[in-house]
Tab-separated table of C-alpha atoms in Angstrom:
chain	number	residue	atom	x	y	z
A	1	MET	CA	1.255	11.289	-17.936
A	2	THR	CA	-2.180	12.490	-19.014
A	3	PHE	CA	-5.244	10.686	-17.871
A	4	LYS	CA	-5.933	9.349	-21.360
A	5	GLN	CA	-2.386	8.112	-21.711
A	6	THR	CA	-2.727	6.563	-18.314
A	7	ARG	CA	-5.915	4.862	-19.314
A	8	ASN	CA	-4.388	3.553	-22.494
A	9	TYR	CA	-1.332	2.430	-20.652
A	10	GLY	CA	-3.496	0.752	-18.072
A	11	LEU	CA	-5.622	-0.979	-20.677
A	12	ALA	CA	-2.596	-2.237	-22.559
A	13	VAL	CA	-1.063	-3.662	-19.432
A	14	LEU	CA	-4.320	-5.090	-18.291
A	15	ALA	CA	-5.052	-6.610	-21.640
A	16	VAL	CA	-1.794	-8.454	-21.339
A	17	THR	CA	-2.458	-9.530	-17.801
A	18	ALA	CA	-5.857	-10.689	-18.926
A	19	MET	CA	-4.176	-12.768	-21.603
A	20	LEU	CA	-2.150	-14.341	-18.863
A	21	GLY	CA	-5.342	-14.816	-16.906
A	22	LEU	CA	-6.922	-16.529	-19.874
A	23	GLY	CA	-4.020	-18.879	-20.190
A	24	LEU	CA	-4.252	-19.726	-16.544
A	25	GLY	CA	-8.015	-19.970	-16.504
A	26	LEU	CA	-8.122	-17.531	-13.597
A	27	ALA	CA	-8.942	-13.959	-12.776
A	28	PRO	CA	-6.778	-11.274	-14.385
A	29	ALA	CA	-3.249	-11.395	-13.134
A	30	LEU	CA	-1.266	-8.613	-11.511
A	31	GLY	CA	1.931	-10.546	-12.025
A	32	GLN	CA	4.460	-7.869	-12.915
A	33	GLU	CA	3.197	-5.456	-10.311
A	34	GLY	CA	3.242	-8.141	-7.685
A	35	LEU	CA	6.830	-8.921	-8.510
A	36	ALA	CA	7.774	-5.259	-8.331
A	37	ARG	CA	6.168	-4.980	-4.934
A	38	GLN	CA	7.832	-8.138	-3.716
A	39	ASP	CA	11.212	-6.905	-4.939
A	40	GLN	CA	10.689	-3.601	-3.240
A	41	LEU	CA	9.847	-5.224	0.059
A	42	LYS	CA	12.936	-7.403	-0.257
A	43	GLU	CA	15.066	-4.360	-0.961
A	44	LEU	CA	13.659	-2.461	1.986
A	45	THR	CA	13.993	-5.379	4.373
A	46	ALA	CA	17.609	-5.785	3.250
A	47	ASP	CA	18.014	-2.109	4.062
A	48	LEU	CA	16.644	-2.776	7.544
A	49	SER	CA	19.109	-5.604	7.883
A	50	GLY	CA	21.966	-3.198	7.044
A	51	ILE	CA	20.740	-0.725	9.658
A	52	SER	CA	20.418	-3.517	12.173
A	53	SER	CA	24.057	-4.572	11.636
A	54	ARG	CA	25.250	-0.998	11.895
A	55	VAL	CA	23.340	-0.428	15.119
A	56	GLN	CA	24.818	-3.603	16.511
A	57	THR	CA	28.315	-2.365	15.647
A	58	ALA	CA	27.626	1.027	17.248
A	59	VAL	CA	26.362	-0.671	20.390
A	60	ASP	CA	29.450	-2.882	20.543
A	61	GLN	CA	31.715	0.136	20.132
A	62	THR	CA	29.844	1.949	22.877
A	63	MET	CA	30.313	-1.004	25.203
A	64	VAL	CA	34.056	-0.952	24.570
A	65	SER	CA	34.148	2.814	25.170
A	66	MET	CA	32.246	2.360	28.412
A	67	GLN	CA	34.795	-0.170	29.610
A	68	ASN	CA	37.560	2.357	28.922
A	69	LEU	CA	35.741	5.192	30.630
A	70	GLN	CA	37.243	4.419	34.026
A	71	GLY	CA	40.731	5.184	32.708
A	72	TYR	CA	39.874	8.719	31.536
A	73	SER	CA	40.227	11.967	33.441
A	74	GLY	CA	37.108	14.009	34.365
A	75	ASP	CA	36.920	16.111	31.170
A	76	GLU	CA	37.824	13.184	28.998
A	77	GLN	CA	35.092	11.140	30.646
A	78	THR	CA	32.507	13.827	29.885
A	79	ALA	CA	33.638	14.163	26.278
A	80	ALA	CA	33.594	10.388	25.836
A	81	ALA	CA	30.150	10.192	27.410
A	82	PHE	CA	28.761	12.815	25.027
A	83	ALA	CA	30.338	11.037	22.073
A	84	MET	CA	28.648	7.802	23.111
A	85	LEU	CA	25.318	9.529	23.536
A	86	ASP	CA	25.675	11.203	20.136
A	87	SER	CA	26.423	7.898	18.499
A	88	ILE	CA	23.514	6.050	20.110
A	89	GLU	CA	21.153	8.929	19.402
A	90	ALA	CA	22.103	9.047	15.729
A	91	GLU	CA	21.496	5.321	15.399
A	92	THR	CA	18.182	5.579	17.210
A	93	ARG	CA	16.987	8.361	14.913
A	94	GLU	CA	18.078	6.397	11.876
A	95	VAL	CA	16.078	3.376	12.933
A	96	ILE	CA	13.028	5.506	13.745
A	97	ASP	CA	13.198	7.071	10.272
A	98	LYS	CA	13.251	3.627	8.702
A	99	ILE	CA	10.172	2.340	10.486
A	100	LYS	CA	7.990	5.390	11.119
A	101	VAL	CA	4.456	5.504	9.752
A	102	THR	CA	5.413	7.440	6.615
A	103	SER	CA	8.631	5.506	5.852
A	104	PRO	CA	9.000	3.665	2.529
A	105	PHE	CA	9.148	0.362	4.384
A	106	MET	CA	5.858	0.910	6.192
A	107	SER	CA	4.317	2.207	2.968
A	108	ALA	CA	5.399	-0.942	1.129
A	109	LEU	CA	4.105	-3.138	3.925
A	110	ASP	CA	0.768	-1.315	4.091
A	111	ASP	CA	0.482	-1.376	0.328
A	112	ALA	CA	1.066	-5.122	0.339
A	113	ARG	CA	-1.564	-5.478	3.043
A	114	ALA	CA	-4.167	-3.520	1.067
A	115	THR	CA	-3.513	-5.541	-2.067
A	116	VAL	CA	-3.637	-8.888	-0.285
A	117	LEU	CA	-6.818	-7.880	1.529
A	118	VAL	CA	-8.642	-6.954	-1.686
A	119	LEU	CA	-7.356	-10.075	-3.435
A	120	LEU	CA	-8.519	-12.203	-0.523
A	121	ARG	CA	-12.023	-10.792	-0.671
A	122	LYS	CA	-12.156	-11.296	-4.424
A	123	ASN	CA	-11.179	-14.914	-4.029
A	124	GLN	CA	-13.754	-15.368	-1.302
A	125	ARG	CA	-16.367	-14.271	-3.835
A	126	ASP	CA	-15.190	-16.779	-6.415
A	127	PRO	CA	-17.197	-19.970	-6.892
A	128	TYR	CA	-16.113	-22.759	-4.599
A	129	SER	CA	-13.216	-24.965	-5.686
A	130	THR	CA	-10.226	-26.612	-4.056
A	131	ALA	CA	-7.872	-24.226	-5.850
A	132	ARG	CA	-9.864	-21.274	-4.575
A	133	ASP	CA	-9.549	-22.562	-1.001
A	134	GLN	CA	-5.813	-22.936	-1.448
A	135	ARG	CA	-5.550	-19.398	-2.723
A	136	ILE	CA	-7.574	-18.133	0.230
A	137	ALA	CA	-5.317	-20.037	2.623
A	138	ALA	CA	-2.165	-18.540	1.048
A	139	LEU	CA	-3.597	-15.022	1.162
A	140	THR	CA	-4.768	-15.424	4.748
A	141	ALA	CA	-1.297	-16.593	5.773
A	142	SER	CA	0.266	-13.640	3.988
A	143	LEU	CA	-2.098	-11.212	5.684
A	144	ALA	CA	-1.305	-12.679	9.109
A	145	SER	CA	2.405	-12.341	8.414
A	146	ILE	CA	2.033	-8.705	7.328
A	147	ASP	CA	-0.067	-7.896	10.401
A	148	GLU	CA	2.500	-9.506	12.686
A	149	GLN	CA	5.308	-7.452	11.186
A	150	SER	CA	3.284	-4.255	11.444
A	151	LYS	CA	2.624	-4.997	15.096
A	152	GLN	CA	6.300	-5.596	15.835
A	153	ILE	CA	7.310	-2.412	14.074
A	154	LEU	CA	4.755	-0.249	15.856
A	155	ALA	CA	5.947	-1.607	19.203
A	156	ALA	CA	9.578	-1.016	18.213
A	157	GLU	CA	8.876	2.580	17.246
A	158	GLY	CA	7.308	3.263	20.645
A	159	THR	CA	10.275	1.738	22.452
A	160	LEU	CA	12.768	3.744	20.422
A	161	THR	CA	10.969	7.008	21.120
A	162	SER	CA	11.099	6.230	24.837
A	163	LEU	CA	14.808	5.487	24.500
A	164	LEU	CA	15.309	8.867	22.894
A	165	ALA	CA	13.532	10.554	25.820
A	166	ASN	CA	15.658	8.681	28.396
A	167	HIS	CA	18.682	9.559	26.410
A	168	ALA	CA	17.831	13.261	26.568
A	169	GLN	CA	17.537	13.035	30.347
A	170	MET	CA	21.014	11.524	30.605
A	171	ARG	CA	22.419	14.215	28.370
A	172	ALA	CA	20.790	16.925	30.500
A	173	GLU	CA	22.233	15.406	33.631
A	174	LEU	CA	25.688	15.372	32.103
A	175	ILE	CA	25.338	19.031	31.170
A	176	ARG	CA	24.114	19.951	34.644
A	177	ASN	CA	26.898	18.124	36.452
A	178	GLY	CA	29.602	19.276	34.082
A	179	GLU	CA	31.290	15.947	34.309
A	180	VAL	CA	30.410	12.326	34.461
A	181	ARG	CA	28.703	12.184	37.867
A	182	ALA	CA	29.770	8.688	38.655
A	183	VAL	CA	31.248	6.582	35.960
A	184	GLN	CA	29.553	3.408	37.151
A	185	ALA	CA	26.114	5.052	37.296
A	186	PHE	CA	26.525	6.468	33.805
A	187	VAL	CA	27.676	3.123	32.463
A	188	ASP	CA	24.668	1.431	34.056
A	189	ASP	CA	22.249	3.960	32.546
A	190	LEU	CA	23.840	3.810	29.148
A	191	SER	CA	23.798	0.019	29.262
A	192	SER	CA	20.032	0.084	29.570
A	193	LEU	CA	19.824	2.299	26.463
A	194	THR	CA	22.187	0.168	24.443
A	195	ASP	CA	20.271	-2.929	25.553
A	196	GLY	CA	17.074	-1.353	24.256
A	197	LEU	CA	18.675	-0.415	20.987
A	198	GLU	CA	20.230	-3.823	20.635
A	199	GLN	CA	16.816	-5.349	21.146
A	200	MET	CA	15.470	-3.115	18.370
A	201	ALA	CA	18.332	-4.167	16.114
A	202	ASN	CA	17.317	-7.773	16.734
A	203	VAL	CA	13.697	-7.002	15.875
A	204	LEU	CA	14.800	-5.375	12.626
A	205	SER	CA	17.066	-8.282	11.889
A	206	GLU	CA	14.220	-10.721	12.481
A	207	ILE	CA	11.939	-8.721	10.207
A	208	SER	CA	14.560	-8.546	7.490
A	209	ASP	CA	15.045	-12.306	7.694
A	210	ASN	CA	11.360	-12.896	7.081
A	211	VAL	CA	10.405	-11.068	3.926
A	212	VAL	CA	6.647	-11.072	3.664
A	213	VAL	CA	5.471	-13.095	0.696
A	214	VAL	CA	2.862	-11.103	-1.189
A	215	PRO	CA	0.852	-13.455	-3.395
A	216	THR	CA	-0.585	-12.234	-6.670
A	217	GLU	CA	-3.266	-13.835	-8.764
A	218	ALA	CA	-0.559	-15.029	-11.121
A	219	SER	CA	1.615	-16.485	-8.389
A	220	LEU	CA	-1.384	-18.102	-6.743
A	221	ALA	CA	-2.385	-19.657	-10.047
A	222	SER	CA	1.064	-21.005	-10.786
A	223	GLU	CA	1.222	-22.590	-7.361
B	1	MET	CA	5.090	6.743	-10.015
B	2	LEU	CA	4.377	5.283	-6.814
B	3	GLY	CA	1.399	5.358	-4.816
B	4	PHE	CA	-1.833	5.350	-6.598
B	5	LYS	CA	-0.504	4.129	-9.857
B	6	TYR	CA	-1.786	6.957	-11.964
B	7	GLN	CA	-0.261	9.831	-10.110
B	8	ASN	CA	3.087	11.028	-8.952
B	9	THR	CA	2.761	9.914	-5.379
B	10	ALA	CA	6.192	8.907	-4.251
B	11	ALA	CA	5.561	10.370	-0.842
B	12	VAL	CA	2.564	8.196	-0.253
B	13	ARG	CA	2.667	4.831	-1.877
B	14	PRO	CA	5.532	2.579	-2.947
B	15	ALA	CA	6.601	2.444	-6.584
B	16	ARG	CA	5.342	-0.185	-8.947
B	17	TRP	CA	7.081	-0.578	-12.240
B	18	VAL	CA	5.120	-2.474	-14.817
B	19	CYS	CA	6.568	-3.812	-18.022
B	20	VAL	CA	4.441	-5.232	-20.796
B	21	PRO	CA	5.468	-8.829	-21.312
B	22	ALA	CA	6.633	-9.620	-24.816
B	23	VAL	CA	3.958	-12.235	-25.328
B	24	GLY	CA	1.181	-9.792	-24.631
B	25	ALA	CA	2.814	-7.140	-26.760
B	26	LEU	CA	2.921	-9.529	-29.688
B	27	MET	CA	-0.703	-10.432	-29.259
B	28	LEU	CA	-1.718	-6.803	-29.149
B	29	GLY	CA	0.693	-5.578	-31.739
B	30	LEU	CA	2.374	-3.241	-29.306
B	31	ALA	CA	6.054	-2.627	-28.800
B	32	ALA	CA	7.524	-4.565	-25.916
B	33	VAL	CA	8.760	-1.637	-23.885
B	34	PRO	CA	7.924	-0.483	-20.407
B	35	ALA	CA	4.376	0.741	-20.594
B	36	ARG	CA	5.138	4.094	-18.970
B	37	ALA	CA	7.606	4.867	-21.718
B	38	GLN	CA	5.064	4.477	-24.516
B	39	SER	CA	4.926	7.629	-26.570
B	40	GLY	CA	1.453	9.115	-26.635
B	41	ASN	CA	0.423	9.474	-30.285
B	42	GLY	CA	1.711	6.260	-31.817
B	43	PHE	CA	0.492	4.294	-28.898
B	44	GLU	CA	-2.943	5.881	-28.993
B	45	ALA	CA	-3.286	5.278	-32.728
B	46	GLU	CA	-2.451	1.615	-32.268
B	47	PHE	CA	-4.762	1.461	-29.357
B	48	ALA	CA	-7.628	3.016	-31.285
B	49	LYS	CA	-7.176	0.439	-34.054
B	50	ILE	CA	-7.294	-2.383	-31.577
B	51	GLU	CA	-10.314	-0.879	-29.859
B	52	ALA	CA	-12.184	-0.587	-33.148
B	53	ALA	CA	-11.336	-4.165	-34.049
B	54	LEU	CA	-12.571	-5.333	-30.693
B	55	VAL	CA	-15.869	-3.534	-31.093
B	56	VAL	CA	-16.455	-5.265	-34.434
B	57	LEU	CA	-15.628	-8.619	-32.896
B	58	GLU	CA	-17.861	-8.031	-29.923
B	59	ARG	CA	-20.789	-7.029	-32.070
B	60	SER	CA	-20.325	-10.086	-34.238
B	61	VAL	CA	-21.203	-12.282	-31.268
B	62	GLY	CA	-23.974	-10.056	-29.967
B	63	VAL	CA	-22.282	-8.696	-26.872
B	64	SER	CA	-24.158	-5.711	-25.466
B	65	GLY	CA	-22.959	-2.430	-24.068
B	66	MET	CA	-19.698	-2.330	-25.949
B	67	THR	CA	-19.603	1.255	-27.193
B	68	ASP	CA	-16.342	3.052	-26.868
B	69	GLU	CA	-14.965	6.424	-27.735
B	70	GLY	CA	-12.237	4.679	-29.738
B	71	ALA	CA	-14.755	3.401	-32.277
B	72	SER	CA	-15.962	5.414	-35.248
B	73	PRO	CA	-19.182	7.468	-34.892
B	74	SER	CA	-21.153	5.075	-37.086
B	75	GLN	CA	-20.063	2.102	-35.054
B	76	VAL	CA	-21.084	3.825	-31.863
B	77	ALA	CA	-24.472	4.765	-33.289
B	78	VAL	CA	-25.238	1.174	-34.240
B	79	VAL	CA	-24.358	-0.155	-30.850
B	80	GLU	CA	-26.298	2.543	-29.061
B	81	GLU	CA	-29.449	1.602	-30.948
B	82	THR	CA	-29.202	-2.035	-30.042
B	83	ALA	CA	-27.729	-1.811	-26.583
B	84	PRO	CA	-28.635	1.301	-24.628
B	85	GLU	CA	-26.503	1.858	-21.553
B	86	VAL	CA	-28.966	1.281	-18.753
B	87	ALA	CA	-28.454	-0.353	-15.427
B	88	THR	CA	-30.308	-3.632	-15.621
B	89	THR	CA	-28.754	-5.689	-12.879
B	90	THR	CA	-27.938	-5.175	-9.261
B	91	THR	CA	-24.934	-6.128	-7.241
B	92	PRO	CA	-25.121	-9.875	-6.763
B	93	PRO	CA	-25.064	-11.206	-3.243
B	94	PRO	CA	-21.620	-12.190	-1.977
B	95	MET	CA	-20.645	-15.758	-2.667
B	96	GLU	CA	-19.661	-17.452	0.540
B	97	MET	CA	-18.321	-14.170	1.842
B	98	ALA	CA	-16.809	-14.677	5.255
B	99	GLU	CA	-17.560	-12.037	7.860
B	100	PRO	CA	-14.616	-9.686	8.004
B	101	GLU	CA	-12.482	-10.329	11.043
B	102	PRO	CA	-11.571	-7.236	13.005
B	103	ARG	CA	-7.845	-6.705	12.441
B	104	ASP	CA	-5.281	-4.061	13.026
B	105	GLY	CA	-6.038	-1.639	10.214
B	106	PHE	CA	-8.961	-1.192	7.879
B	107	THR	CA	-12.053	-3.375	8.145
B	108	PHE	CA	-14.472	-3.505	5.229
B	109	LEU	CA	-18.073	-2.495	5.657
B	110	PRO	CA	-20.612	-5.146	4.588
B	111	LEU	CA	-21.037	-5.434	0.829
B	112	LEU	CA	-23.869	-3.450	-0.709
B	113	ILE	CA	-26.426	-5.829	-2.157
B	114	ASP	CA	-28.899	-3.495	-3.799
B	115	GLN	CA	-26.622	-1.173	-5.725
B	116	ALA	CA	-27.271	-0.976	-9.469
B	117	CYS	CA	-24.570	-2.557	-11.584
B	118	PRO	CA	-23.265	-0.856	-14.747
B	119	GLY	CA	-25.445	-1.428	-17.796
B	120	GLY	CA	-22.581	-2.743	-19.878
B	121	LEU	CA	-18.899	-2.634	-20.420
B	122	ASN	CA	-18.834	0.975	-21.554
B	123	ASP	CA	-20.762	2.076	-18.504
B	124	ALA	CA	-18.501	-0.026	-16.301
B	125	ARG	CA	-15.434	1.595	-17.850
B	126	SER	CA	-16.703	5.083	-17.194
B	127	LYS	CA	-17.511	4.162	-13.601
B	128	VAL	CA	-14.022	2.714	-13.177
B	129	ASP	CA	-12.521	5.898	-14.636
B	130	GLU	CA	-14.587	7.945	-12.214
B	131	LEU	CA	-13.394	5.738	-9.365
B	132	ILE	CA	-9.792	6.283	-10.441
B	133	LEU	CA	-10.296	10.052	-10.343
B	134	GLN	CA	-11.899	9.833	-6.901
B	135	THR	CA	-8.996	7.756	-5.678
B	136	ALA	CA	-6.517	10.304	-6.991
B	137	ARG	CA	-8.342	13.004	-5.024
B	138	VAL	CA	-8.195	10.895	-1.869
B	139	GLU	CA	-4.516	10.343	-2.493
B	140	GLY	CA	-3.909	14.099	-2.594
B	141	VAL	CA	-5.645	14.616	0.729
B	142	VAL	CA	-3.856	11.735	2.462
B	143	ALA	CA	-0.474	12.803	1.055
B	144	GLN	CA	-1.015	16.223	2.592
B	145	PHE	CA	-1.901	14.636	5.938
B	146	GLY	CA	1.325	12.630	5.727
B	147	GLU	CA	3.448	15.722	5.091
B	148	ARG	CA	1.870	17.625	7.947
B	149	PHE	CA	2.292	14.680	10.283
B	150	GLU	CA	5.931	14.303	9.335
B	151	ALA	CA	6.625	17.959	10.164
B	152	LEU	CA	4.888	17.564	13.544
B	153	ASP	CA	6.669	14.298	14.256
B	154	ASN	CA	10.044	15.896	13.599
B	155	ARG	CA	9.156	18.726	15.961
B	156	ASN	CA	8.077	16.155	18.522
B	157	LEU	CA	11.433	14.358	18.354
B	158	GLU	CA	13.240	17.678	18.724
B	159	TYR	CA	11.144	18.501	21.778
B	160	ILE	CA	11.896	15.115	23.288
B	161	LYS	CA	15.591	15.890	22.980
B	162	ASP	CA	15.239	19.405	24.372
B	163	ASP	CA	15.607	19.144	28.120
B	164	LYS	CA	14.662	22.789	28.703
B	165	LEU	CA	11.245	22.078	27.283
B	166	ASN	CA	9.140	20.142	29.782
B	167	VAL	CA	5.711	21.108	28.489
B	168	CYS	CA	4.477	20.722	24.913
B	169	PRO	CA	4.289	24.174	23.327
B	170	THR	CA	0.740	25.485	23.009
B	171	ARG	CA	1.059	26.078	19.292
B	172	PHE	CA	2.353	22.557	18.761
B	173	MET	CA	-0.614	21.169	20.699
B	174	GLY	CA	-2.929	23.300	18.593
B	175	ASP	CA	-1.407	21.981	15.368
B	176	LEU	CA	-1.720	18.420	16.639
B	177	GLY	CA	-5.366	18.968	17.577
B	178	LYS	CA	-6.149	20.473	14.177
B	179	LEU	CA	-4.569	17.568	12.331
B	180	ALA	CA	-6.329	15.065	14.608
B	181	SER	CA	-9.735	16.555	13.860
B	182	GLU	CA	-9.045	16.695	10.111
B	183	LEU	CA	-7.842	13.103	10.125
B	184	ALA	CA	-11.169	12.108	11.647
B	185	GLU	CA	-13.085	13.689	8.756
B	186	PRO	CA	-12.780	11.580	5.568
B	187	LYS	CA	-15.386	8.845	5.358
B	188	LEU	CA	-13.344	6.493	3.255
B	189	GLY	CA	-15.131	3.389	4.524
B	190	LEU	CA	-18.242	4.317	2.537
B	191	LYS	CA	-16.231	5.125	-0.589
B	192	ILE	CA	-14.522	1.743	-0.348
B	193	GLN	CA	-17.862	0.037	0.125
B	194	GLU	CA	-19.204	1.625	-3.064
B	195	ALA	CA	-16.019	0.860	-4.977
B	196	GLU	CA	-16.124	-2.757	-3.895
B	197	ALA	CA	-19.749	-3.038	-4.999
B	198	LEU	CA	-18.651	-1.925	-8.470
B	199	LEU	CA	-15.806	-4.426	-8.356
B	200	VAL	CA	-18.256	-7.217	-7.498
B	201	CYS	CA	-20.390	-6.316	-10.538
B	202	ILE	CA	-17.353	-6.389	-12.812
B	203	GLN	CA	-16.057	-9.619	-11.304
B	204	THR	CA	-19.437	-11.240	-11.882
B	205	GLU	CA	-19.464	-10.188	-15.538
B	206	TRP	CA	-15.913	-11.383	-15.921
B	207	LEU	CA	-16.722	-14.777	-14.462
B	208	ASP	CA	-19.823	-15.026	-16.630
B	209	VAL	CA	-17.877	-14.438	-19.851
B	210	ASN	CA	-15.246	-16.873	-18.660
B	211	THR	CA	-17.928	-19.507	-18.102
B	212	ARG	CA	-19.332	-18.912	-21.583
B	213	ILE	CA	-15.873	-19.465	-23.047
B	214	SER	CA	-15.484	-22.649	-21.039
B	215	ASP	CA	-18.840	-23.890	-22.331
B	216	LEU	CA	-17.604	-23.483	-25.895
B	217	GLU	CA	-14.326	-25.233	-25.247
B	218	GLY	CA	-13.840	-28.473	-27.116
B	219	SER	CA	-16.309	-27.612	-29.856
B	220	SER	CA	-14.875	-27.784	-33.368
B	221	ASP	CA	-17.848	-25.969	-34.906
B	222	PRO	CA	-16.416	-22.933	-36.745
B	223	LYS	CA	-19.174	-20.751	-35.278
B	224	ASP	CA	-18.227	-21.785	-31.744
B	225	ILE	CA	-14.561	-21.221	-32.467
B	226	ALA	CA	-15.310	-17.732	-33.761
B	227	ALA	CA	-17.547	-17.011	-30.796
B	228	ARG	CA	-14.865	-18.213	-28.424
B	229	GLU	CA	-12.293	-15.919	-29.961
B	230	ALA	CA	-14.636	-12.971	-29.857
B	231	LEU	CA	-15.580	-13.670	-26.254
B	232	GLY	CA	-11.881	-13.876	-25.449
B	233	ASN	CA	-11.545	-10.301	-26.563
B	234	VAL	CA	-14.542	-9.275	-24.515
B	235	LEU	CA	-12.998	-11.016	-21.564
B	236	ILE	CA	-9.874	-8.924	-21.964
B	237	ARG	CA	-11.900	-5.767	-21.629
B	238	TRP	CA	-13.793	-6.960	-18.564
B	239	ALA	CA	-10.507	-8.156	-17.134
B	240	ALA	CA	-9.003	-4.726	-17.721
B	241	ALA	CA	-11.879	-3.092	-15.869
B	242	ASP	CA	-11.584	-5.702	-13.117
B	243	THR	CA	-7.880	-5.124	-12.642
B	244	GLU	CA	-8.173	-1.348	-12.626
B	245	ALA	CA	-11.110	-1.421	-10.228
B	246	SER	CA	-9.215	-3.847	-7.955
B	247	ARG	CA	-6.244	-1.542	-7.999
B	248	ALA	CA	-8.390	1.465	-7.143
B	249	VAL	CA	-10.074	-0.392	-4.277
B	250	SER	CA	-6.716	-1.521	-2.927
B	251	SER	CA	-5.443	2.063	-3.201
B	252	LEU	CA	-8.426	3.327	-1.232
B	253	VAL	CA	-7.846	0.639	1.393
B	254	PHE	CA	-4.198	1.707	1.565
B	255	TYR	CA	-5.107	5.381	2.038
B	256	GLU	CA	-7.692	4.544	4.658
B	257	GLY	CA	-5.099	2.438	6.499
B	258	ARG	CA	-2.635	5.315	6.262
B	259	ARG	CA	-5.225	7.756	7.592
B	260	GLN	CA	-5.896	5.487	10.565
B	261	ARG	CA	-2.202	5.021	11.298
B	262	LEU	CA	-1.589	8.768	11.175
B	263	ALA	CA	-4.532	9.370	13.498
B	264	MET	CA	-3.115	6.837	15.976
B	265	ALA	CA	0.369	8.361	15.741
B	266	VAL	CA	-0.998	11.864	16.402
B	267	ASP	CA	-2.940	10.473	19.345
B	268	ARG	CA	0.251	8.931	20.763
B	269	ILE	CA	2.050	12.271	20.613
B	270	GLN	CA	-0.900	14.020	22.248
B	271	SER	CA	-0.943	11.399	25.012
B	272	ARG	CA	2.764	11.892	25.617
B	273	CYS	CA	2.174	15.614	25.921
B	274	ALA	CA	-0.649	15.049	28.378
B	275	ILE	CA	1.431	12.913	30.772
B	276	LEU	CA	2.064	14.514	34.145
B	277	GLY	CA	-0.529	17.203	33.665
B	278	GLY	CA	0.884	18.659	30.534
B	279	SER	CA	4.545	18.124	31.303
B	280	TYR	CA	6.268	16.954	28.190
B	281	LYS	CA	8.560	14.335	29.680
């Protein structure tokens, strides 16, 4: 799209949103864009929910495998241990990819934050009215919710990276020993990793249950 | 189609699809199709007609600073004689602006209070267009930072998994250091401050026109009705500038937030490398 086309496109859209703004007696609305952003966040949080369920399933399967480990022979134990590590590692990487700084989810969340922040400041500059205070309250609540989610995700990413490092140490030990050193010790170590991953799955699940509401000028006006 | 809305920035900012609502399309005489799909020539011709009609309406109620490249040369000449584009106002002081609370992420600098406002709508439009171009440039830089970080982050995760590697490779550390120092460079806070000052000017004009319309409401005098309609069209143009400027400011805030997050993430990797006197794990 050329710049002129872009400008024309932008003006056409904005003229329409301004019409909506006129009808509402408020600042120009970003209605359609807001809805798109909200839909996108919903889609991405649903995606996180799917990952969370899958991680939970992988953890459960690993637990079952660990219980069966005692019944295997030495080589079988080693092979089973590597398979479990592979599975947990793959899940860990998948979750990291979903929540890392440059992931679509974090981009959507940060984008929502930037938009809400600018909208909040615009409303703070508006002349005083009860409606304006209500809009400010809604935007402030939204911003707090976005910040809380960002905080949780950053913490989760750090924990997962540590898990990956611990995981590598276990794998190295398995390679060095050539067999599962002591089944009980391995099971104990792996349990701590699966616990960590399970905790992350719960964080993702919690986040996906609480889709951030991103107010727009249109939605604020209609409320 | 993501990211800064005017560029192909999928890697940076989430997508935003915008459709023109049918009601607006009817009012403007445009086809009700997704705006991005509008074909250039037909759309521009329609747009030029609407622009020209708006200029005539604006002039009929004595609105200043309404020149536009979409109007005919004679129309532009008339407006230029009566309303030269000069900056006559300054950024108004913030209205009950709360002090920004320090939060995780970007914090605004105080609003500029002595910056000259655009001399009229045409001037405002060109400043908004300039802001959009600046934002696109920022987007390019931040997108590149993101790509470089992603490559380093992937290497970092590989190193974490590699038990033979217990010290961060020198070259990797060098790449991290280079990115860290480049991430510290852009002074986006000042750009955002200037952009927000422009937004305040536009918002003030917008509110002013809105107030004038409200003052005319209820009057059945044909002159007031005509003035109200004409001001409505002026309002649309200020609203367009307001929305685009808001979008550009929010894009800049997004890119600044992204820059800060990347800087923190690089710092975390460097710290991990530094643990145990340079041992990686």
